[in-house]
Amino acid sequence: MRKGILTFLMLGIAWTTQANQLQLSNVRLVANDTLLRVAHLQLDVQWENSWRDNLNHDAVWLFFKYRAPGSQVWRHLQLASSGHQPASGAQFKIPTDRKGAFLLRSSNGSGNIQFVGGQLVWDYGVDGLNNVVGTDLRAFGIEMVFIPSGSFQAGDGQANASLRYGNFENGNTGQPFTITSEQALTLGGGQVGSLGNSNRFQQFVNGGGGGTVDCSNDGCLGGSGDDFSNTITQQLPATFPKGFQAYYCMKYELTLEQLVDMLNCLQPQQQALLASTGHFFVPGGGSFSSVRFDLQQSGNQFQTSDPHVAWVFADWIRLAAYADWSALRPMTELEFEKACRGPLNAVPGEYAWGNANADLSDNLTLSQQGTAQEGIANGYQANGAAGNLWVRAGNQTMNTVARVGIFAAHPQNSGRVSSGASYWGIHDLSGNAWDRAVSVGHPEGRKFDGAHGDGNLHPDGYANQPTWPGSFNAGIVNTNIGMGYRGGALLYPTPNLEHNAQVSNRRLASGYWNIVIHDDGGRFVRNDP
């Protein structure tokens, strides 16, 4: 994500930033109507490897924070409902809550793109301001990918029962379940037409008990497997997002730079919560920076020397704060599976790149580590038959996560498989850091109704969305319950670490911890306006 600061002292003041892929530049106020209390904000936006075709497209989620004269508080900016003027070749999509805008190509095309001079209208009267003279502004952008509405399969039809990890299925048939609408579903019970879970086989269960992880002494919060099975039923409400309706998903995992962006817009009390490290654990010992969590603080300002690496040590409490602050929302585990395989028929044991083959034969090593050009120095598989997977398994010995989207940038990249991309063009849904997804296997997850963040946090730093998992209807997200883990990660759990990265693996889909390690990450989504 790219950002900067602009102070509205007069018309024409501009700001520019240079970064890896996405660049926002020349952000300036070009018109200010104090009678209607609206201002036109102009900016240039460019990013690499953009596309739009008849299937889907990428986009940038743009949002803004402002600080009124004499205030120390950064607040979320509200856009107007109309009057926006996209740059030539561009299109804006404005959601009804007007918390930001999607910027995308207006017609089909691909390649690096630059949109010059687009204008968005700020309805600053709604934000309680009478003028914007002397007001500070920060602009942010996040690369997203559009996932259209339509049916898809959940569960991969794995015939070998020993290779199922709570996988979704149709009843207890072992076959994939097809999601055809956003209507309510019956979970469990074993009947065809219900969404089964392989009778919870090889799911995480507290204390071992036939599960794959014993967390009795490692800081778990009583995490468990699903609360439904072949003999126990639950109901998944119609309000729970199932992936049938269209949505946008972050193209990459969250980065450490994005954590820094948020922290630098918060108050000291909020920073104290979200930058705390007391719940961090480095297996085998070592400093946080040695496992690529380099967060430096000077007064109330934060910075990092490793901005492009995946944000790790991220529990749901802190991730929820970022989702709320950026006006996004959590992804459900059904949306996760659609984000990976799209509308295609499921392949048993498949990874996000569409087949069940992961190359673990050569040790992947990094070049230019810590830079925007960080890449794979050795071990890259480009034959298109087996995907590259950033996990410590087979002959791979890495102990830290890598730059997000690292496989796609390799000069020998031959397509979806070698880049590790999903059907839609989303990266790192298998491997690197864990993705977090709302669990269907816990009532605190099932209550989620798809509400988006509003851009503003509780004074203590918590997300203040009462229908989000972990809030227990208390108005703030202050527990990790109701969110699970999908997509696998660098280190844990074992055995068969690489299996965690399979699309339908639900080993930890209902697990939750208050101890986090250096492969816990996340990403978010937003409904199509």
Coordinates of C-alpha atoms in Angstrom, one line a residue:
M1 CA 0.0 0.0 0.0
R2 CA 1.2 3.5 -0.9
K3 CA 0.5 6.7 1.0
G4 CA 1.5 10.2 1.8
I5 CA 0.6 13.4 3.5
L6 CA -0.9 16.6 2.0
T7 CA -1.7 19.8 3.9
F8 CA -4.5 21.8 2.3
L9 CA -3.0 25.3 2.5
M10 CA -3.9 26.4 -1.0
L11 CA -4.9 25.0 -4.3
G12 CA -2.3 23.0 -6.1
I13 CA -0.1 21.7 -3.3
A14 CA 1.0 18.2 -4.5
W15 CA 2.5 15.0 -3.0
T16 CA 4.4 12.2 -4.6
T17 CA 5.6 8.8 -3.4
Q18 CA 7.7 6.2 -5.2
A19 CA 7.4 2.5 -4.2
N20 CA 7.4 -1.0 -5.6
Q21 CA 4.2 -1.7 -7.6
L22 CA 1.5 0.8 -6.7
Q23 CA 2.2 4.5 -6.8
L24 CA -0.1 7.4 -5.8
S25 CA 1.3 10.8 -6.8
N26 CA 0.4 14.4 -7.3
V27 CA -2.5 14.3 -4.7
R28 CA -3.9 17.8 -4.5
L29 CA -6.9 19.9 -3.9
V30 CA -8.1 21.4 -7.2
A31 CA -11.5 22.8 -6.1
N32 CA -13.0 23.7 -2.7
D33 CA -16.7 24.7 -2.5
T34 CA -17.2 26.1 1.0
L35 CA -20.9 26.6 0.3
L36 CA -21.6 23.0 -0.5
R37 CA -18.7 21.9 1.7
V38 CA -17.2 19.6 -0.9
A39 CA -13.6 19.5 -2.3
H40 CA -12.3 17.9 -5.4
L41 CA -9.2 15.8 -4.8
Q42 CA -7.0 15.0 -7.8
L43 CA -4.4 12.3 -8.0
D44 CA -2.3 10.1 -10.3
V45 CA -2.3 6.3 -9.8
Q46 CA -0.1 3.7 -11.5
W47 CA 0.6 0.1 -10.9
E48 CA 2.2 -2.9 -12.7
N49 CA 0.6 -5.9 -14.4
S50 CA -2.9 -4.5 -14.4
W51 CA -5.6 -6.2 -16.4
R52 CA -9.2 -6.3 -17.4
D53 CA -10.9 -9.0 -19.5
N54 CA -14.3 -10.4 -19.9
L55 CA -13.8 -12.6 -16.8
N56 CA -12.5 -10.3 -14.2
H57 CA -10.1 -7.4 -13.5
D58 CA -7.8 -6.0 -10.9
A59 CA -8.4 -2.6 -9.2
V60 CA -7.0 -0.3 -6.4
W61 CA -9.0 0.4 -3.3
L62 CA -8.4 4.1 -2.6
F63 CA -9.2 5.6 0.8
F64 CA -8.2 8.7 2.7
K65 CA -7.6 9.9 6.2
Y66 CA -7.8 13.6 7.2
R67 CA -6.6 15.6 10.3
A68 CA -8.4 18.9 11.0
P69 CA -6.4 22.0 12.0
G70 CA -5.5 21.9 15.7
S71 CA -6.5 18.2 16.0
Q72 CA -4.1 15.2 16.6
V73 CA -6.6 12.7 15.4
W74 CA -6.7 11.2 11.9
R75 CA -10.2 10.4 10.8
H76 CA -11.6 8.5 7.8
L77 CA -12.7 10.7 4.9
Q78 CA -16.2 10.4 3.4
L79 CA -16.6 10.7 -0.4
A80 CA -19.6 12.3 -2.1
S81 CA -22.2 10.1 -3.9
S82 CA -21.6 11.7 -7.3
G83 CA -19.4 14.2 -9.2
H84 CA -16.3 12.0 -9.4
Q85 CA -14.2 12.3 -12.6
P86 CA -12.0 9.3 -13.5
A87 CA -8.9 9.8 -15.6
S88 CA -8.9 8.9 -19.2
G89 CA -9.2 5.1 -19.5
A90 CA -10.2 4.7 -15.9
Q91 CA -13.4 3.9 -14.0
F92 CA -14.4 4.6 -10.4
K93 CA -16.8 2.3 -8.4
I94 CA -18.1 4.0 -5.3
P95 CA -19.8 1.9 -2.6
T96 CA -22.9 3.1 -0.9
D97 CA -21.1 3.8 2.4
R98 CA -18.7 6.1 0.4
K99 CA -15.7 5.0 2.5
G100 CA -13.4 4.8 -0.5
A101 CA -13.4 4.1 -4.2
F102 CA -12.3 1.2 -6.5
L103 CA -10.2 2.4 -9.4
L104 CA -10.0 0.1 -12.4
R105 CA -9.6 0.1 -16.2
S106 CA -12.7 1.2 -18.1
S107 CA -12.1 -1.3 -20.9
N108 CA -10.3 -4.5 -21.5
G109 CA -6.5 -4.5 -21.6
S110 CA -3.4 -5.6 -19.7
G111 CA 0.1 -4.4 -18.7
N112 CA 1.5 -1.6 -16.6
I113 CA -1.1 1.3 -16.2
Q114 CA -1.0 4.9 -15.3
F115 CA -4.1 7.0 -14.7
V116 CA -3.3 10.8 -14.6
G117 CA -5.6 13.4 -13.2
G118 CA -8.5 11.5 -11.8
Q119 CA -10.7 13.4 -9.3
L120 CA -12.7 12.2 -6.3
V121 CA -15.1 14.5 -4.5
W122 CA -14.8 14.7 -0.7
D123 CA -18.1 15.5 1.1
Y124 CA -16.3 17.2 4.0
G125 CA -19.6 18.7 5.3
V126 CA -20.6 15.1 6.3
D127 CA -17.4 14.8 8.1
G128 CA -18.3 17.9 10.2
L129 CA -15.9 20.4 8.6
N130 CA -16.7 23.9 7.3
N131 CA -13.6 24.2 5.3
V132 CA -10.4 22.2 4.4
V133 CA -7.8 25.0 4.6
G134 CA -5.0 23.8 6.9
T135 CA -6.3 20.2 6.9
D136 CA -3.9 17.3 6.5
L137 CA -4.7 14.4 4.2
R138 CA -3.2 10.9 3.8
A139 CA -4.1 8.9 0.8
F140 CA -3.8 5.0 0.7
G141 CA -4.2 2.4 -2.0
I142 CA -4.5 -1.4 -1.9
E143 CA -4.4 -3.7 -5.0
M144 CA -7.5 -5.8 -5.2
V145 CA -8.9 -8.5 -7.6
F146 CA -12.6 -8.7 -8.7
I147 CA -14.3 -12.1 -8.2
P148 CA -17.6 -12.2 -10.1
S149 CA -20.9 -13.7 -8.8
G150 CA -21.6 -17.3 -9.6
S151 CA -21.6 -20.9 -8.4
F152 CA -18.4 -22.7 -7.2
Q153 CA -17.4 -25.9 -5.4
A154 CA -16.4 -26.1 -1.8
G155 CA -14.3 -29.1 -0.8
D156 CA -12.0 -31.0 -3.3
G157 CA -13.5 -34.5 -3.4
Q158 CA -10.4 -36.1 -1.9
A159 CA -11.1 -39.9 -2.1
N160 CA -8.3 -40.8 0.2
A161 CA -9.8 -40.3 3.6
S162 CA -6.4 -40.1 5.3
L163 CA -5.7 -36.9 3.3
R164 CA -8.9 -35.1 4.4
Y165 CA -8.6 -32.4 7.1
G166 CA -12.1 -31.4 7.9
N167 CA -12.7 -30.8 4.1
F168 CA -16.1 -29.6 3.0
E169 CA -18.3 -32.2 1.3
N170 CA -21.8 -32.8 0.1
G171 CA -23.4 -34.5 3.2
N172 CA -21.1 -37.3 3.9
T173 CA -20.4 -38.4 0.3
G174 CA -16.9 -37.1 0.1
Q175 CA -17.9 -35.1 -3.0
P176 CA -17.6 -31.3 -3.4
F177 CA -20.5 -29.2 -2.3
T178 CA -21.7 -26.7 -4.9
I179 CA -22.6 -23.2 -3.6
T180 CA -25.4 -21.9 -5.8
S181 CA -26.7 -18.9 -3.8
E182 CA -26.4 -16.9 -0.6
Q183 CA -29.3 -18.8 1.0
A184 CA -29.0 -20.4 4.4
L185 CA -27.3 -23.8 4.6
T186 CA -27.5 -26.8 7.0
L187 CA -24.1 -27.7 8.3
G188 CA -23.6 -31.3 9.1
G189 CA -26.0 -34.2 9.7
G190 CA -24.7 -36.3 6.9
Q191 CA -27.6 -35.8 4.4
V192 CA -27.0 -34.9 0.8
G193 CA -27.7 -31.2 0.4
S194 CA -26.1 -30.3 3.7
L195 CA -22.5 -28.9 3.9
G196 CA -20.5 -31.6 5.6
N197 CA -16.9 -31.5 7.0
S198 CA -15.5 -35.0 6.6
N199 CA -16.9 -35.6 10.1
R200 CA -14.2 -33.3 11.5
F201 CA -11.5 -35.8 10.6
Q202 CA -8.0 -34.6 11.3
Q203 CA -9.2 -31.2 12.4
F204 CA -7.5 -29.4 15.3
V205 CA -8.9 -30.5 18.6
N206 CA -7.8 -29.0 21.9
G207 CA -5.5 -31.3 23.9
G208 CA -4.7 -33.7 21.0
G209 CA -7.7 -36.0 21.3
G210 CA -7.4 -37.4 17.8
G211 CA -6.6 -34.0 16.3
T212 CA -3.4 -32.7 14.8
V213 CA -2.3 -30.1 17.3
D214 CA -2.0 -30.2 21.1
C215 CA -2.3 -26.6 22.3
S216 CA -3.0 -27.4 26.0
N217 CA 0.2 -25.6 27.1
D218 CA 0.8 -23.1 24.3
G219 CA -1.6 -20.2 25.0
C220 CA -4.7 -21.5 23.1
L221 CA -8.0 -20.0 24.0
G222 CA -9.7 -23.4 24.1
G223 CA -9.7 -23.7 20.3
S224 CA -11.5 -26.7 18.9
G225 CA -12.7 -28.3 15.7
D226 CA -16.0 -27.5 14.1
D227 CA -19.2 -27.7 16.3
F228 CA -21.0 -29.7 13.6
S229 CA -20.4 -33.2 12.3
N230 CA -22.1 -36.1 10.5
T231 CA -24.4 -36.4 13.5
I232 CA -24.6 -32.8 14.8
T233 CA -26.2 -30.0 12.7
Q234 CA -25.9 -26.2 12.8
Q235 CA -27.4 -23.5 10.6
L236 CA -25.4 -21.1 8.5
P237 CA -27.5 -18.0 8.1
A238 CA -28.4 -16.4 4.8
T239 CA -26.6 -13.2 6.0
F240 CA -23.2 -15.1 6.2
P241 CA -21.2 -14.3 3.0
K242 CA -20.8 -17.6 1.1
G243 CA -18.9 -16.4 -1.9
F244 CA -21.8 -16.5 -4.4
Q245 CA -22.1 -12.8 -4.6
A246 CA -19.4 -10.7 -6.3
Y247 CA -16.6 -9.3 -4.1
Y248 CA -13.1 -7.9 -4.3
C249 CA -10.1 -9.7 -2.6
M250 CA -6.7 -8.3 -1.8
K251 CA -4.3 -9.3 -4.5
Y252 CA -1.5 -9.9 -1.9
E253 CA -1.2 -10.7 1.7
L254 CA -0.9 -7.7 4.1
T255 CA 2.6 -6.3 4.4
L256 CA 4.6 -4.9 7.2
E257 CA 4.4 -1.5 5.5
Q258 CA 0.6 -1.6 5.8
L259 CA 0.9 -2.2 9.6
V260 CA 3.2 0.9 9.8
D261 CA 0.7 2.9 7.7
M262 CA -2.1 2.2 10.2
L263 CA 0.0 2.8 13.3
N264 CA 1.1 6.2 12.1
C265 CA -2.5 7.3 11.8
L266 CA -3.4 6.3 15.4
Q267 CA -3.4 7.7 18.9
P268 CA -0.8 6.6 21.5
Q269 CA -3.3 4.5 23.3
Q270 CA -4.3 2.7 20.1
Q271 CA -0.7 2.2 19.1
A272 CA 0.1 0.7 22.5
L273 CA -2.4 -2.1 21.8
L274 CA -1.7 -2.8 18.2
A275 CA 2.1 -2.6 18.4
S276 CA 2.4 -4.7 21.5
T277 CA 4.6 -7.8 21.2
G278 CA 3.9 -9.6 24.5
H279 CA 1.9 -12.4 22.8
F280 CA 4.7 -13.0 20.1
F281 CA 6.6 -16.3 20.1
V282 CA 9.6 -17.2 18.0
P283 CA 9.9 -21.0 17.9
G284 CA 13.6 -21.9 18.4
G285 CA 14.4 -18.5 19.7
G286 CA 15.7 -15.3 18.1
S287 CA 14.7 -11.7 17.8
F288 CA 11.6 -10.5 16.1
S289 CA 13.7 -8.7 13.4
S290 CA 15.6 -12.0 12.7
V291 CA 12.3 -13.5 11.5
R292 CA 11.4 -10.4 9.5
F293 CA 9.3 -8.4 11.9
D294 CA 11.3 -5.2 12.0
L295 CA 9.0 -2.6 13.6
Q296 CA 10.9 0.5 14.9
Q297 CA 9.3 3.2 17.0
S298 CA 10.4 6.8 17.6
G299 CA 7.9 8.7 19.7
N300 CA 4.5 8.2 18.1
Q301 CA 6.0 7.3 14.7
F302 CA 6.8 3.9 13.3
Q303 CA 8.9 2.7 10.5
T304 CA 10.3 -0.6 9.1
S305 CA 13.3 -1.5 7.0
D306 CA 11.4 -4.5 5.5
P307 CA 8.2 -3.0 4.1
H308 CA 7.4 -5.5 1.3
V309 CA 7.5 -8.7 3.4
A310 CA 4.2 -10.3 4.7
W311 CA 3.0 -8.9 8.0
V312 CA 3.4 -11.7 10.6
F313 CA 2.7 -12.2 14.3
A314 CA -0.8 -11.0 13.3
D315 CA -3.6 -12.2 15.5
W316 CA -7.2 -11.6 14.6
I317 CA -7.5 -8.7 17.1
R318 CA -4.9 -6.7 15.2
L319 CA -6.0 -7.8 11.8
A320 CA -9.6 -6.8 12.6
A321 CA -8.3 -3.4 13.5
Y322 CA -6.7 -3.0 10.1
A323 CA -9.8 -4.2 8.3
D324 CA -11.9 -1.7 10.2
W325 CA -9.4 1.1 9.7
S326 CA -9.2 0.5 5.9
A327 CA -13.0 0.0 5.5
L328 CA -12.6 -3.6 4.3
R329 CA -14.0 -6.7 6.0
P330 CA -12.8 -10.2 6.8
M331 CA -13.1 -13.0 4.2
T332 CA -15.1 -16.1 5.0
E333 CA -13.7 -19.6 4.5
L334 CA -16.2 -20.2 1.7
E335 CA -15.0 -17.0 -0.1
F336 CA -11.5 -18.3 0.4
E337 CA -12.1 -21.4 -1.6
K338 CA -13.8 -19.5 -4.4
A339 CA -10.9 -17.0 -4.4
C340 CA -8.6 -20.0 -5.1
R341 CA -10.4 -22.3 -7.5
G342 CA -12.9 -20.0 -9.1
P343 CA -15.8 -21.8 -10.9
L344 CA -13.7 -24.8 -12.0
N345 CA -14.4 -28.3 -10.8
A346 CA -12.4 -29.2 -7.7
V347 CA -9.2 -31.2 -8.0
P348 CA -8.4 -33.5 -5.1
G349 CA -5.5 -32.1 -3.0
E350 CA -5.2 -29.0 -5.2
Y351 CA -3.3 -25.9 -4.3
A352 CA -4.3 -22.3 -5.2
W353 CA -2.6 -22.7 -8.6
G354 CA -5.1 -25.4 -9.7
N355 CA -3.3 -28.7 -9.3
A356 CA -2.1 -31.0 -6.5
N357 CA 1.6 -30.7 -7.3
A358 CA 4.0 -28.7 -5.2
D359 CA 7.7 -28.6 -5.9
L360 CA 9.6 -29.2 -2.6
S361 CA 12.7 -30.7 -4.2
D362 CA 15.0 -27.6 -4.2
N363 CA 15.7 -25.2 -1.4
L364 CA 14.2 -21.8 -2.3
T365 CA 16.6 -18.9 -1.4
L366 CA 16.2 -15.2 -1.7
S367 CA 18.0 -12.5 -3.6
Q368 CA 18.0 -8.7 -2.7
Q369 CA 16.2 -9.5 0.5
G370 CA 14.2 -6.7 2.0
T371 CA 13.9 -4.6 -1.2
A372 CA 11.1 -4.1 -3.6
Q373 CA 13.0 -6.3 -6.0
E374 CA 13.3 -9.3 -3.6
G375 CA 13.2 -12.4 -5.6
I376 CA 14.0 -16.1 -5.8
A377 CA 17.7 -16.7 -6.2
N378 CA 17.7 -20.5 -6.4
G379 CA 15.1 -23.4 -6.5
Y380 CA 12.4 -21.8 -8.7
Q381 CA 10.3 -24.3 -10.6
A382 CA 9.2 -22.9 -14.0
N383 CA 8.0 -26.1 -15.8
G384 CA 4.3 -25.4 -15.2
A385 CA 3.7 -28.9 -13.8
A386 CA 4.4 -28.2 -10.1
G387 CA 3.9 -25.0 -8.2
N388 CA 6.4 -23.1 -6.1
L389 CA 5.4 -23.2 -2.4
W390 CA 7.0 -21.1 0.3
V391 CA 6.9 -23.6 3.2
R392 CA 9.6 -25.3 5.3
A393 CA 9.0 -28.8 4.0
G394 CA 10.8 -31.4 1.8
N395 CA 14.2 -30.0 1.0
Q396 CA 13.2 -26.5 1.8
T397 CA 14.7 -25.0 4.9
M398 CA 13.6 -21.4 5.0
N399 CA 12.7 -19.9 8.4
T400 CA 11.1 -16.6 7.5
V401 CA 8.3 -15.4 5.2
A402 CA 9.1 -13.7 1.9
R403 CA 8.0 -10.6 0.0
V404 CA 4.4 -10.9 -1.0
G405 CA 3.8 -12.1 -4.6
I406 CA 7.4 -13.1 -4.9
F407 CA 6.9 -16.0 -7.4
A408 CA 5.1 -13.9 -10.0
A409 CA 8.1 -11.6 -10.5
H410 CA 10.6 -14.3 -11.4
P411 CA 11.9 -13.9 -15.0
Q412 CA 11.2 -17.6 -15.7
N413 CA 7.6 -17.4 -14.6
S414 CA 5.6 -19.4 -17.1
G415 CA 2.0 -18.8 -15.9
R416 CA -0.5 -19.5 -13.2
V417 CA 1.3 -22.6 -11.7
S418 CA 4.8 -21.2 -11.4
S419 CA 3.5 -17.9 -10.1
G420 CA 1.3 -19.6 -7.5
A421 CA -1.7 -17.5 -8.6
S422 CA -5.3 -18.4 -8.1
Y423 CA -7.8 -18.8 -10.9
W424 CA -8.6 -15.1 -10.6
G425 CA -5.0 -13.9 -10.3
I426 CA -4.6 -13.6 -6.5
H427 CA -1.2 -14.4 -5.0
D428 CA 0.0 -16.4 -2.0
L429 CA -3.3 -18.1 -1.2
S430 CA -1.2 -21.2 -0.7
G431 CA 1.9 -20.8 1.5
N432 CA 4.0 -18.0 2.9
A433 CA 1.8 -16.5 5.7
W434 CA -1.5 -17.9 6.9
D435 CA -4.7 -16.3 5.6
R436 CA -7.4 -15.8 8.2
A437 CA -11.0 -16.6 7.3
V438 CA -14.3 -16.5 9.2
S439 CA -15.1 -20.0 10.4
V440 CA -18.4 -21.7 9.7
G441 CA -17.6 -24.1 12.5
H442 CA -18.2 -21.7 15.5
P443 CA -21.2 -19.6 16.4
E444 CA -19.0 -16.5 16.8
G445 CA -18.0 -16.9 13.1
R446 CA -21.5 -17.8 11.8
K447 CA -22.9 -14.5 13.2
F448 CA -20.9 -12.5 10.7
D449 CA -23.2 -10.7 8.3
G450 CA -20.7 -9.2 5.9
A451 CA -20.5 -5.7 7.4
H452 CA -17.6 -3.5 6.3
G453 CA -15.3 -1.5 8.5
D454 CA -16.2 2.2 8.8
G455 CA -12.6 3.5 8.9
N456 CA -12.5 4.5 12.6
L457 CA -11.4 2.4 15.6
H458 CA -12.4 2.3 19.2
P459 CA -10.3 4.7 21.4
D460 CA -8.4 1.7 22.7
G461 CA -7.5 0.5 19.2
Y462 CA -10.0 -2.3 18.7
A463 CA -12.2 -2.8 15.7
N464 CA -15.7 -1.7 16.8
Q465 CA -17.8 -3.9 14.5
P466 CA -20.3 -5.8 16.7
T467 CA -21.2 -8.4 14.1
W468 CA -17.5 -9.4 13.4
P469 CA -16.1 -12.6 14.9
G470 CA -14.4 -12.1 18.2
S471 CA -16.6 -9.3 19.5
F472 CA -19.2 -11.5 21.3
N473 CA -21.7 -8.7 20.7
A474 CA -19.7 -6.4 23.0
G475 CA -19.1 -3.9 20.3
I476 CA -15.3 -4.4 20.0
V477 CA -13.2 -7.3 18.6
N478 CA -11.1 -8.2 21.5
T479 CA -10.8 -12.0 21.1
N480 CA -9.6 -14.3 18.4
I481 CA -12.6 -16.6 18.5
G482 CA -14.6 -17.3 15.3
M483 CA -11.7 -16.8 12.9
G484 CA -9.7 -19.8 11.5
Y485 CA -6.7 -20.3 9.4
R486 CA -6.7 -21.2 5.7
G487 CA -4.1 -21.5 2.9
G488 CA -1.1 -22.9 4.9
A489 CA 2.0 -21.2 6.0
L490 CA 5.7 -21.3 6.5
L491 CA 6.1 -23.4 9.7
Y492 CA 3.2 -25.1 11.5
P493 CA 1.4 -27.4 12.1
T494 CA 3.1 -30.6 11.2
P495 CA 3.2 -33.4 10.0
N496 CA 2.6 -33.0 6.3
L497 CA 3.1 -29.3 6.6
E498 CA 2.6 -28.7 2.8
H499 CA -1.0 -30.2 3.1
N500 CA -2.0 -27.1 5.1
A501 CA -1.6 -25.0 1.9
Q502 CA -4.2 -27.1 0.0
V503 CA -7.3 -25.1 -1.0
S504 CA -9.8 -27.4 0.9
N505 CA -7.6 -28.2 3.9
R506 CA -9.5 -27.1 7.1
R507 CA -7.1 -28.4 9.6
L508 CA -7.2 -25.2 11.6
A509 CA -10.4 -23.7 10.1
S510 CA -11.9 -23.3 13.6
G511 CA -8.7 -23.1 15.6
Y512 CA -7.7 -19.9 17.5
W513 CA -4.8 -18.9 19.7
N514 CA -3.6 -15.8 21.6
I515 CA 0.0 -16.7 20.9
V516 CA 1.2 -15.8 17.4
I517 CA 4.3 -16.8 15.5
H518 CA 6.1 -15.5 12.4
D519 CA 3.8 -17.1 9.8
D520 CA 0.5 -15.6 11.0
G521 CA -0.8 -13.1 8.5
G522 CA -3.9 -12.2 6.6
R523 CA -5.8 -10.3 3.9
F524 CA -9.3 -8.8 3.4
V525 CA -12.1 -8.4 1.0
R526 CA -14.9 -5.9 0.1
N527 CA -18.3 -6.4 -1.6
D528 CA -18.6 -5.3 -5.1
P529 CA -20.5 -2.0 -5.0

